[in-house]
Amino acid sequence: MAEDIEQTGARHVDDMHAINRRFMEKALQLQCLGYIAQAKARLLTETIFEIDASKKVLWYTNQETERQRKMIAKQKALLEQKNNELAIARDRAEESDRLKTAFLAVMSHELRTPLNSIIGFTDIVLQGLAGPLSEEQARQLGMVLSSARHLHNLVNDVLDISRIEAGEVEIVPEDFEVREAIEKAVQKVIPMAENKGLALSVEVAPEVDRIVSDRRRVEQILINLVNNAVKFTEHGEVRIECCLSEDRLVIRVKDSGIGINPEDLDKLFIAFQQLETGLNRKQEGTGLGLSICKKLVDLLGG
């Protein structure tokens, strides 16, 4: 009996120990769950803070974006206004340029017609076809004829530049011999060179033969260049050289004239621009010759 009681007591003790262990385990689990809950609470709090901070950043970003949007809209409106102003100014400039070109063309035509008559009739009188002339009369009429031809050339230059700028110059390609074109152009300038005592020479390389281009415009360019070289050369010579370089035709006009200062090179091909200006200018002209040459060379693909 006592042994049974002792065994029963032992079992109760074991049960109590087991209950205590389970209780401790549950308490430990609850404690762990408490720690986890606290950690989650802290994490949730931090997340809430981060969300609030993100909201503030987003608000400031939206404010800045809106400010930038308004500024861009303002700049866009200003840009559109400037574009409209530029378009109006461009249209006015184009209209002014068109009117100028039309005026120059009409005036040049109206001037050329009477000039042709003056040149023609003066030449007839100088030839004595209308009767004999005294030496003084012939001299005076010679001055008239020279001045009329000079003015005629100036009018032709103005007419050419107006046509080029208006896009009315038609290029007519044809096959022709380069040497013949050069010699023909030089022949027109020989009297002027002889009057100044200048040597005028031509050197065409043997490989230069024929080309396809606008012969009339090529000769016009050559006449302008050689005439310009003779005009600004007082002593020495004017030399025309022609050769091939990498399948391209190269024509050089060299002279022993006054030359051009490096700072004036940018002005060389500007219409109506002359390096000599004012009343002390030694050479006559409109300053169109080289400008016409440059524009014609561009039209020919040179």
PDB file of C-alpha atoms in Angstrom:
ATOM      1  CA  MET A   1       0.000   0.000   0.000  1.00  0.00           C
ATOM      2  CA  ALA A   2       2.711   2.403   0.985  1.00  0.00           C
ATOM      3  CA  GLU A   3       4.572   1.432  -2.147  1.00  0.00           C
ATOM      4  CA  ASP A   4       1.524   2.283  -4.289  1.00  0.00           C
ATOM      5  CA  ILE A   5       1.159   5.620  -2.580  1.00  0.00           C
ATOM      6  CA  GLU A   6       4.825   6.327  -3.177  1.00  0.00           C
ATOM      7  CA  GLN A   7       4.542   5.447  -6.852  1.00  0.00           C
ATOM      8  CA  THR A   8       1.411   7.568  -7.194  1.00  0.00           C
ATOM      9  CA  GLY A   9       3.179  10.508  -5.581  1.00  0.00           C
ATOM     10  CA  ALA A  10       6.115  10.052  -7.932  1.00  0.00           C
ATOM     11  CA  ARG A  11       3.799  10.100 -10.896  1.00  0.00           C
ATOM     12  CA  HIS A  12       2.177  13.273  -9.615  1.00  0.00           C
ATOM     13  CA  VAL A  13       5.600  14.842  -9.235  1.00  0.00           C
ATOM     14  CA  ASP A  14       6.519  13.809 -12.766  1.00  0.00           C
ATOM     15  CA  ASP A  15       3.247  15.191 -14.024  1.00  0.00           C
ATOM     16  CA  MET A  16       3.876  18.426 -12.219  1.00  0.00           C
ATOM     17  CA  HIS A  17       7.354  18.638 -13.715  1.00  0.00           C
ATOM     18  CA  ALA A  18       5.933  17.961 -17.170  1.00  0.00           C
ATOM     19  CA  ILE A  19       3.258  20.605 -16.620  1.00  0.00           C
ATOM     20  CA  ASN A  20       5.919  23.039 -15.443  1.00  0.00           C
ATOM     21  CA  ARG A  21       8.053  22.277 -18.481  1.00  0.00           C
ATOM     22  CA  ARG A  22       5.097  22.811 -20.822  1.00  0.00           C
ATOM     23  CA  PHE A  23       4.222  25.975 -18.927  1.00  0.00           C
ATOM     24  CA  MET A  24       7.768  27.233 -19.239  1.00  0.00           C
ATOM     25  CA  GLU A  25       7.818  26.311 -22.915  1.00  0.00           C
ATOM     26  CA  LYS A  26       4.526  28.159 -23.458  1.00  0.00           C
ATOM     27  CA  ALA A  27       5.809  31.137 -21.479  1.00  0.00           C
ATOM     28  CA  LEU A  28       8.985  31.102 -23.525  1.00  0.00           C
ATOM     29  CA  GLN A  29       6.924  30.898 -26.722  1.00  0.00           C
ATOM     30  CA  LEU A  30       4.736  33.760 -25.534  1.00  0.00           C
ATOM     31  CA  GLN A  31       7.830  35.776 -24.659  1.00  0.00           C
ATOM     32  CA  CYS A  32       9.256  35.103 -28.150  1.00  0.00           C
ATOM     33  CA  LEU A  33       5.948  36.054 -29.695  1.00  0.00           C
ATOM     34  CA  GLY A  34       6.051  39.247 -27.632  1.00  0.00           C
ATOM     35  CA  TYR A  35       9.542  40.045 -28.931  1.00  0.00           C
ATOM     36  CA  ILE A  36       8.391  39.317 -32.470  1.00  0.00           C
ATOM     37  CA  ALA A  37       5.321  41.510 -31.972  1.00  0.00           C
ATOM     38  CA  GLN A  38       7.518  44.312 -30.610  1.00  0.00           C
ATOM     39  CA  ALA A  39       9.890  43.957 -33.572  1.00  0.00           C
ATOM     40  CA  LYS A  40       6.980  44.018 -35.973  1.00  0.00           C
ATOM     41  CA  ALA A  41       5.553  47.025 -34.190  1.00  0.00           C
ATOM     42  CA  ARG A  42       8.882  48.840 -34.475  1.00  0.00           C
ATOM     43  CA  LEU A  43       9.146  47.829 -38.130  1.00  0.00           C
ATOM     44  CA  LEU A  44       5.604  49.009 -38.726  1.00  0.00           C
ATOM     45  CA  THR A  45       6.374  52.309 -37.009  1.00  0.00           C
ATOM     46  CA  GLU A  46       9.522  52.759 -39.096  1.00  0.00           C
ATOM     47  CA  THR A  47       7.561  51.890 -42.224  1.00  0.00           C
ATOM     48  CA  ILE A  48       4.923  54.456 -41.306  1.00  0.00           C
ATOM     49  CA  PHE A  49       7.675  57.058 -40.798  1.00  0.00           C
ATOM     50  CA  GLU A  50       9.223  56.128 -44.141  1.00  0.00           C
ATOM     51  CA  ILE A  51       5.832  56.373 -45.823  1.00  0.00           C
ATOM     52  CA  ASP A  52       5.295  59.796 -44.283  1.00  0.00           C
ATOM     53  CA  ALA A  53       8.766  60.895 -45.425  1.00  0.00           C
ATOM     54  CA  SER A  54       8.087  59.523 -48.897  1.00  0.00           C
ATOM     55  CA  LYS A  55       4.802  61.414 -48.974  1.00  0.00           C
ATOM     56  CA  LYS A  56       6.620  64.627 -48.097  1.00  0.00           C
ATOM     57  CA  VAL A  57       9.291  63.961 -50.751  1.00  0.00           C
ATOM     58  CA  LEU A  58       6.572  63.149 -53.273  1.00  0.00           C
ATOM     59  CA  TRP A  59       4.729  66.361 -52.349  1.00  0.00           C
ATOM     60  CA  TYR A  60       7.852  68.463 -52.790  1.00  0.00           C
ATOM     61  CA  THR A  61       8.617  66.622 -56.033  1.00  0.00           C
ATOM     62  CA  ASN A  62       5.119  67.305 -57.314  1.00  0.00           C
ATOM     63  CA  GLN A  63       5.507  70.951 -56.360  1.00  0.00           C
ATOM     64  CA  GLU A  64       8.842  71.177 -58.191  1.00  0.00           C
ATOM     65  CA  THR A  65       7.431  69.309 -61.173  1.00  0.00           C
ATOM     66  CA  GLU A  66       4.513  71.709 -61.337  1.00  0.00           C
ATOM     67  CA  ARG A  67       6.888  74.657 -61.093  1.00  0.00           C
ATOM     68  CA  GLN A  68       9.023  73.214 -63.872  1.00  0.00           C
ATOM     69  CA  ARG A  69       5.924  72.534 -65.967  1.00  0.00           C
ATOM     70  CA  LYS A  70       4.763  76.120 -65.610  1.00  0.00           C
ATOM     71  CA  MET A  71       8.243  77.413 -66.442  1.00  0.00           C
ATOM     72  CA  ILE A  72       8.465  75.150 -69.520  1.00  0.00           C
ATOM     73  CA  ALA A  73       5.011  76.272 -70.627  1.00  0.00           C
ATOM     74  CA  LYS A  74       6.091  79.890 -70.223  1.00  0.00           C
ATOM     75  CA  GLN A  75       9.321  79.285 -72.159  1.00  0.00           C
ATOM     76  CA  LYS A  76       7.377  77.411 -74.835  1.00  0.00           C
ATOM     77  CA  ALA A  77       4.980  80.332 -75.233  1.00  0.00           C
ATOM     78  CA  LEU A  78       7.927  82.742 -75.397  1.00  0.00           C
ATOM     79  CA  LEU A  79       9.648  80.511 -77.964  1.00  0.00           C
ATOM     80  CA  GLU A  80       6.508  80.363 -80.088  1.00  0.00           C
ATOM     81  CA  GLN A  81       6.264  84.146 -79.907  1.00  0.00           C
ATOM     82  CA  LYS A  82       9.903  84.507 -80.989  1.00  0.00           C
ATOM     83  CA  ASN A  83       9.368  81.989 -83.795  1.00  0.00           C
ATOM     84  CA  ASN A  84       6.377  83.964 -84.994  1.00  0.00           C
ATOM     85  CA  GLU A  85       8.390  87.174 -84.867  1.00  0.00           C
ATOM     86  CA  LEU A  86      11.259  85.518 -86.734  1.00  0.00           C
ATOM     87  CA  ALA A  87       8.850  84.140 -89.350  1.00  0.00           C
ATOM     88  CA  ILE A  88       7.395  87.617 -89.859  1.00  0.00           C
ATOM     89  CA  ALA A  89      10.890  89.129 -90.091  1.00  0.00           C
ATOM     90  CA  ARG A  90      11.955  86.390 -92.521  1.00  0.00           C
ATOM     91  CA  ASP A  91       8.904  86.969 -94.714  1.00  0.00           C
ATOM     92  CA  ARG A  92       9.584  90.699 -94.711  1.00  0.00           C
ATOM     93  CA  ALA A  93      13.253  90.135 -95.553  1.00  0.00           C
ATOM     94  CA  GLU A  94      12.358  87.724 -98.357  1.00  0.00           C
ATOM     95  CA  GLU A  95       9.805  90.164 -99.727  1.00  0.00           C
ATOM     96  CA  SER A  96      12.298  93.004 -99.483  1.00  0.00           C
ATOM     97  CA  ASP A  97      14.942  90.896-101.203  1.00  0.00           C
ATOM     98  CA  ARG A  98      12.470  89.919-103.925  1.00  0.00           C
ATOM     99  CA  LEU A  99      11.483  93.536-104.492  1.00  0.00           C
ATOM    100  CA  LYS A 100      15.136  94.571-104.549  1.00  0.00           C
ATOM    101  CA  THR A 101      15.988  91.871-107.067  1.00  0.00           C
ATOM    102  CA  ALA A 102      12.985  92.752-109.219  1.00  0.00           C
ATOM    103  CA  PHE A 103      13.886  96.456-109.057  1.00  0.00           C
ATOM    104  CA  LEU A 104      17.503  95.794-110.010  1.00  0.00           C
ATOM    105  CA  ALA A 105      16.449  93.575-112.902  1.00  0.00           C
ATOM    106  CA  VAL A 106      13.994  96.162-114.270  1.00  0.00           C
ATOM    107  CA  MET A 107      16.402  99.067-113.815  1.00  0.00           C
ATOM    108  CA  SER A 108      19.260  97.119-115.381  1.00  0.00           C
ATOM    109  CA  HIS A 109      17.106  96.305-118.387  1.00  0.00           C
ATOM    110  CA  GLU A 110      15.943  99.915-118.704  1.00  0.00           C
ATOM    111  CA  LEU A 111      19.545 101.117-118.520  1.00  0.00           C
ATOM    112  CA  ARG A 112      20.994  98.550-120.912  1.00  0.00           C
ATOM    113  CA  THR A 113      18.634  99.431-123.747  1.00  0.00           C
ATOM    114  CA  PRO A 114      19.694 103.112-124.088  1.00  0.00           C
ATOM    115  CA  LEU A 115      23.322 102.204-123.373  1.00  0.00           C
ATOM    116  CA  ASN A 116      23.348  99.744-126.262  1.00  0.00           C
ATOM    117  CA  SER A 117      22.074 102.524-128.492  1.00  0.00           C
ATOM    118  CA  ILE A 118      24.717 104.970-127.237  1.00  0.00           C
ATOM    119  CA  ILE A 119      27.494 102.417-127.761  1.00  0.00           C
ATOM    120  CA  GLY A 120      26.224 101.435-131.198  1.00  0.00           C
ATOM    121  CA  PHE A 121      25.711 104.954-132.553  1.00  0.00           C
ATOM    122  CA  THR A 122      28.972 106.246-131.044  1.00  0.00           C
ATOM    123  CA  ASP A 123      30.868 103.383-132.669  1.00  0.00           C
ATOM    124  CA  ILE A 124      29.239 104.206-136.027  1.00  0.00           C
ATOM    125  CA  VAL A 125      30.267 107.859-135.737  1.00  0.00           C
ATOM    126  CA  LEU A 126      33.825 106.900-134.732  1.00  0.00           C
ATOM    127  CA  GLN A 127      34.108 104.679-137.800  1.00  0.00           C
ATOM    128  CA  GLY A 128      33.383 107.766-139.929  1.00  0.00           C
ATOM    129  CA  LEU A 129      30.212 106.293-141.386  1.00  0.00           C
ATOM    130  CA  ALA A 130      28.322 109.496-140.552  1.00  0.00           C
ATOM    131  CA  GLY A 131      31.078 111.772-141.886  1.00  0.00           C
ATOM    132  CA  PRO A 132      34.658 112.757-141.063  1.00  0.00           C
ATOM    133  CA  LEU A 133      35.666 113.712-137.482  1.00  0.00           C
ATOM    134  CA  SER A 134      38.350 115.982-136.188  1.00  0.00           C
ATOM    135  CA  GLU A 135      40.998 114.545-133.883  1.00  0.00           C
ATOM    136  CA  GLU A 136      39.419 116.223-130.845  1.00  0.00           C
ATOM    137  CA  GLN A 137      35.951 114.956-131.769  1.00  0.00           C
ATOM    138  CA  ALA A 138      37.288 111.428-132.170  1.00  0.00           C
ATOM    139  CA  ARG A 139      39.033 111.696-128.789  1.00  0.00           C
ATOM    140  CA  GLN A 140      35.923 112.943-127.051  1.00  0.00           C
ATOM    141  CA  LEU A 141      33.708 110.309-128.660  1.00  0.00           C
ATOM    142  CA  GLY A 142      36.253 107.663-127.698  1.00  0.00           C
ATOM    143  CA  MET A 143      35.854 108.747-124.067  1.00  0.00           C
ATOM    144  CA  VAL A 144      32.071 108.561-124.465  1.00  0.00           C
ATOM    145  CA  LEU A 145      32.324 105.061-125.917  1.00  0.00           C
ATOM    146  CA  SER A 146      34.715 103.894-123.168  1.00  0.00           C
ATOM    147  CA  SER A 147      32.499 105.300-120.413  1.00  0.00           C
ATOM    148  CA  ALA A 148      29.361 103.823-121.990  1.00  0.00           C
ATOM    149  CA  ARG A 149      30.978 100.370-122.228  1.00  0.00           C
ATOM    150  CA  HIS A 150      32.164 100.639-118.633  1.00  0.00           C
ATOM    151  CA  LEU A 151      28.663 101.543-117.475  1.00  0.00           C
ATOM    152  CA  HIS A 152      27.247  98.752-119.639  1.00  0.00           C
ATOM    153  CA  ASN A 153      29.546  96.256-117.921  1.00  0.00           C
ATOM    154  CA  LEU A 154      28.472  97.516-114.492  1.00  0.00           C
ATOM    155  CA  VAL A 155      24.812  97.175-115.427  1.00  0.00           C
ATOM    156  CA  ASN A 156      25.481  93.651-116.682  1.00  0.00           C
ATOM    157  CA  ASP A 157      27.091  92.785-113.347  1.00  0.00           C
ATOM    158  CA  VAL A 158      24.076  94.106-111.431  1.00  0.00           C
ATOM    159  CA  LEU A 159      21.718  92.187-113.708  1.00  0.00           C
ATOM    160  CA  ASP A 160      23.761  88.984-113.308  1.00  0.00           C
ATOM    161  CA  ILE A 161      23.862  89.147-109.523  1.00  0.00           C
ATOM    162  CA  SER A 162      20.128  89.867-109.354  1.00  0.00           C
ATOM    163  CA  ARG A 163      19.370  86.883-111.583  1.00  0.00           C
ATOM    164  CA  ILE A 164      21.646  84.598-109.610  1.00  0.00           C
ATOM    165  CA  GLU A 165      20.093  85.614-106.279  1.00  0.00           C
ATOM    166  CA  ALA A 166      16.608  85.186-107.760  1.00  0.00           C
ATOM    167  CA  GLY A 167      17.520  81.678-108.955  1.00  0.00           C
ATOM    168  CA  GLU A 168      16.852  82.615-112.572  1.00  0.00           C
ATOM    169  CA  VAL A 169      20.232  81.561-113.990  1.00  0.00           C
ATOM    170  CA  GLU A 170      19.870  78.451-116.130  1.00  0.00           C
ATOM    171  CA  ILE A 171      22.898  76.202-116.511  1.00  0.00           C
ATOM    172  CA  VAL A 172      23.186  74.758-120.027  1.00  0.00           C
ATOM    173  CA  PRO A 173      25.811  71.965-120.095  1.00  0.00           C
ATOM    174  CA  GLU A 174      27.619  71.239-123.343  1.00  0.00           C
ATOM    175  CA  ASP A 175      30.783  69.495-124.469  1.00  0.00           C
ATOM    176  CA  PHE A 176      33.559  71.946-125.351  1.00  0.00           C
ATOM    177  CA  GLU A 177      37.333  72.300-125.519  1.00  0.00           C
ATOM    178  CA  VAL A 178      38.799  73.998-122.463  1.00  0.00           C
ATOM    179  CA  ARG A 179      41.788  75.497-124.278  1.00  0.00           C
ATOM    180  CA  GLU A 180      39.522  77.259-126.792  1.00  0.00           C
ATOM    181  CA  ALA A 181      37.346  78.695-124.010  1.00  0.00           C
ATOM    182  CA  ILE A 182      40.389  80.036-122.145  1.00  0.00           C
ATOM    183  CA  GLU A 183      41.905  81.587-125.278  1.00  0.00           C
ATOM    184  CA  LYS A 184      38.585  83.185-126.199  1.00  0.00           C
ATOM    185  CA  ALA A 185      38.271  84.736-122.736  1.00  0.00           C
ATOM    186  CA  VAL A 186      41.864  85.953-122.786  1.00  0.00           C
ATOM    187  CA  GLN A 187      41.409  87.581-126.202  1.00  0.00           C
ATOM    188  CA  LYS A 188      38.811  89.922-124.719  1.00  0.00           C
ATOM    189  CA  VAL A 189      41.262  91.152-122.080  1.00  0.00           C
ATOM    190  CA  ILE A 190      44.385  91.472-124.270  1.00  0.00           C
ATOM    191  CA  PRO A 191      43.706  95.146-125.256  1.00  0.00           C
ATOM    192  CA  MET A 192      43.423  96.158-121.595  1.00  0.00           C
ATOM    193  CA  ALA A 193      46.637  94.287-120.712  1.00  0.00           C
ATOM    194  CA  GLU A 194      48.504  95.832-123.669  1.00  0.00           C
ATOM    195  CA  ASN A 195      47.413  99.335-122.669  1.00  0.00           C
ATOM    196  CA  LYS A 196      49.011  98.762-119.256  1.00  0.00           C
ATOM    197  CA  GLY A 197      52.107  97.076-120.695  1.00  0.00           C
ATOM    198  CA  LEU A 198      51.377  93.763-118.965  1.00  0.00           C
ATOM    199  CA  ALA A 199      52.430  90.344-120.200  1.00  0.00           C
ATOM    200  CA  LEU A 200      49.497  87.966-120.544  1.00  0.00           C
ATOM    201  CA  SER A 201      50.336  84.254-120.780  1.00  0.00           C
ATOM    202  CA  VAL A 202      48.368  81.008-120.866  1.00  0.00           C
ATOM    203  CA  GLU A 203      49.624  77.542-119.877  1.00  0.00           C
ATOM    204  CA  VAL A 204      47.305  74.589-120.414  1.00  0.00           C
ATOM    205  CA  ALA A 205      48.531  71.130-119.378  1.00  0.00           C
ATOM    206  CA  PRO A 206      48.626  68.532-122.196  1.00  0.00           C
ATOM    207  CA  GLU A 207      46.153  66.246-120.403  1.00  0.00           C
ATOM    208  CA  VAL A 208      43.473  68.959-120.361  1.00  0.00           C
ATOM    209  CA  ASP A 209      41.037  68.263-123.193  1.00  0.00           C
ATOM    210  CA  ARG A 210      37.259  68.645-123.156  1.00  0.00           C
ATOM    211  CA  ILE A 211      34.716  69.032-120.384  1.00  0.00           C
ATOM    212  CA  VAL A 212      30.929  69.115-120.093  1.00  0.00           C
ATOM    213  CA  SER A 213      29.752  72.335-118.485  1.00  0.00           C
ATOM    214  CA  ASP A 214      28.103  75.651-119.321  1.00  0.00           C
ATOM    215  CA  ARG A 215      30.648  77.156-121.722  1.00  0.00           C
ATOM    216  CA  ARG A 216      29.158  80.655-121.582  1.00  0.00           C
ATOM    217  CA  ARG A 217      29.358  80.742-117.790  1.00  0.00           C
ATOM    218  CA  VAL A 218      32.883  79.276-117.740  1.00  0.00           C
ATOM    219  CA  GLU A 219      34.042  81.985-120.153  1.00  0.00           C
ATOM    220  CA  GLN A 220      32.251  84.640-118.084  1.00  0.00           C
ATOM    221  CA  ILE A 221      34.092  83.471-114.954  1.00  0.00           C
ATOM    222  CA  LEU A 222      37.436  83.502-116.786  1.00  0.00           C
ATOM    223  CA  ILE A 223      36.864  86.974-118.235  1.00  0.00           C
ATOM    224  CA  ASN A 224      35.948  88.340-114.808  1.00  0.00           C
ATOM    225  CA  LEU A 225      38.981  86.776-113.112  1.00  0.00           C
ATOM    226  CA  VAL A 226      41.496  87.803-115.773  1.00  0.00           C
ATOM    227  CA  ASN A 227      39.981  91.275-116.088  1.00  0.00           C
ATOM    228  CA  ASN A 228      40.190  91.671-112.291  1.00  0.00           C
ATOM    229  CA  ALA A 229      43.833  90.547-112.293  1.00  0.00           C
ATOM    230  CA  VAL A 230      44.745  93.008-115.070  1.00  0.00           C
ATOM    231  CA  LYS A 231      42.834  95.826-113.355  1.00  0.00           C
ATOM    232  CA  PHE A 232      44.805  95.492-110.112  1.00  0.00           C
ATOM    233  CA  THR A 233      48.219  94.844-111.675  1.00  0.00           C
ATOM    234  CA  GLU A 234      50.340  97.833-112.642  1.00  0.00           C
ATOM    235  CA  HIS A 235      53.593  96.066-113.549  1.00  0.00           C
ATOM    236  CA  GLY A 236      54.616  92.541-114.445  1.00  0.00           C
ATOM    237  CA  GLU A 237      52.337  89.832-115.787  1.00  0.00           C
ATOM    238  CA  VAL A 238      49.053  87.990-115.527  1.00  0.00           C
ATOM    239  CA  ARG A 239      49.243  84.240-115.958  1.00  0.00           C
ATOM    240  CA  ILE A 240      46.448  81.704-116.549  1.00  0.00           C
ATOM    241  CA  GLU A 241      47.265  78.097-115.674  1.00  0.00           C
ATOM    242  CA  CYS A 242      45.036  75.087-116.325  1.00  0.00           C
ATOM    243  CA  CYS A 243      45.586  71.479-115.253  1.00  0.00           C
ATOM    244  CA  LEU A 244      43.857  68.383-113.900  1.00  0.00           C
ATOM    245  CA  SER A 245      43.934  67.469-110.224  1.00  0.00           C
ATOM    246  CA  GLU A 246      42.238  64.270-109.044  1.00  0.00           C
ATOM    247  CA  ASP A 247      39.878  64.214-112.036  1.00  0.00           C
ATOM    248  CA  ARG A 248      38.903  67.845-111.497  1.00  0.00           C
ATOM    249  CA  LEU A 249      39.712  70.769-113.749  1.00  0.00           C
ATOM    250  CA  VAL A 250      41.758  73.458-111.995  1.00  0.00           C
ATOM    251  CA  ILE A 251      42.195  76.947-113.474  1.00  0.00           C
ATOM    252  CA  ARG A 252      44.423  79.459-111.706  1.00  0.00           C
ATOM    253  CA  VAL A 253      44.769  83.148-112.488  1.00  0.00           C
ATOM    254  CA  LYS A 254      48.012  84.583-111.077  1.00  0.00           C
ATOM    255  CA  ASP A 255      49.245  88.143-111.192  1.00  0.00           C
ATOM    256  CA  SER A 256      52.038  90.325-109.856  1.00  0.00           C
ATOM    257  CA  GLY A 257      49.603  92.916-108.542  1.00  0.00           C
ATOM    258  CA  ILE A 258      49.081  94.477-105.140  1.00  0.00           C
ATOM    259  CA  GLY A 259      47.807  91.282-103.522  1.00  0.00           C
ATOM    260  CA  ILE A 260      45.252  90.898-100.735  1.00  0.00           C
ATOM    261  CA  ASN A 261      45.768  91.265 -97.009  1.00  0.00           C
ATOM    262  CA  PRO A 262      44.898  88.102 -95.018  1.00  0.00           C
ATOM    263  CA  GLU A 263      42.333  90.007 -92.953  1.00  0.00           C
ATOM    264  CA  ASP A 264      40.506  91.005 -96.153  1.00  0.00           C
ATOM    265  CA  LEU A 265      40.071  87.476 -97.534  1.00  0.00           C
ATOM    266  CA  ASP A 266      36.650  87.085 -95.892  1.00  0.00           C
ATOM    267  CA  LYS A 267      35.390  90.132 -97.807  1.00  0.00           C
ATOM    268  CA  LEU A 268      36.589  88.856-101.170  1.00  0.00           C
ATOM    269  CA  PHE A 269      33.340  87.322-102.426  1.00  0.00           C
ATOM    270  CA  ILE A 270      30.821  89.642-100.735  1.00  0.00           C
ATOM    271  CA  ALA A 271      28.578  91.464-103.227  1.00  0.00           C
ATOM    272  CA  PHE A 272      29.146  95.226-103.511  1.00  0.00           C
ATOM    273  CA  GLN A 273      32.167  94.878-101.221  1.00  0.00           C
ATOM    274  CA  GLN A 274      35.445  96.459-102.321  1.00  0.00           C
ATOM    275  CA  LEU A 275      38.721  96.372-100.456  1.00  0.00           C
ATOM    276  CA  GLU A 276      39.374  99.973-101.527  1.00  0.00           C
ATOM    277  CA  THR A 277      36.661 102.409-100.452  1.00  0.00           C
ATOM    278  CA  GLY A 278      36.091 106.136-100.367  1.00  0.00           C
ATOM    279  CA  LEU A 279      37.140 108.919-102.675  1.00  0.00           C
ATOM    280  CA  ASN A 280      40.758 107.744-102.785  1.00  0.00           C
ATOM    281  CA  ARG A 281      39.827 104.495-104.513  1.00  0.00           C
ATOM    282  CA  LYS A 282      42.040 103.910-107.548  1.00  0.00           C
ATOM    283  CA  GLN A 283      39.942 101.316-109.384  1.00  0.00           C
ATOM    284  CA  GLU A 284      36.375 101.670-110.577  1.00  0.00           C
ATOM    285  CA  GLY A 285      33.702  99.006-110.236  1.00  0.00           C
ATOM    286  CA  THR A 286      30.765  97.813-108.176  1.00  0.00           C
ATOM    287  CA  GLY A 287      32.556  95.046-106.283  1.00  0.00           C
ATOM    288  CA  LEU A 288      30.405  92.395-107.980  1.00  0.00           C
ATOM    289  CA  GLY A 289      32.921  90.636-110.237  1.00  0.00           C
ATOM    290  CA  LEU A 290      34.356  88.125-107.769  1.00  0.00           C
ATOM    291  CA  SER A 291      30.988  87.645-106.074  1.00  0.00           C
ATOM    292  CA  ILE A 292      29.451  86.696-109.434  1.00  0.00           C
ATOM    293  CA  CYS A 293      32.381  84.344-110.130  1.00  0.00           C
ATOM    294  CA  LYS A 294      31.933  82.585-106.788  1.00  0.00           C
ATOM    295  CA  LYS A 295      28.184  82.160-107.250  1.00  0.00           C
ATOM    296  CA  LEU A 296      28.580  80.888-110.820  1.00  0.00           C
ATOM    297  CA  VAL A 297      31.302  78.436-109.759  1.00  0.00           C
ATOM    298  CA  ASP A 298      28.946  77.129-107.064  1.00  0.00           C
ATOM    299  CA  LEU A 299      26.175  76.717-109.633  1.00  0.00           C
ATOM    300  CA  LEU A 300      28.564  74.772-111.872  1.00  0.00           C
ATOM    301  CA  GLY A 301      29.489  72.446-109.007  1.00  0.00           C
ATOM    302  CA  GLY A 302      32.987  73.821-108.567  1.00  0.00           C
TER     303      GLY A 302
END
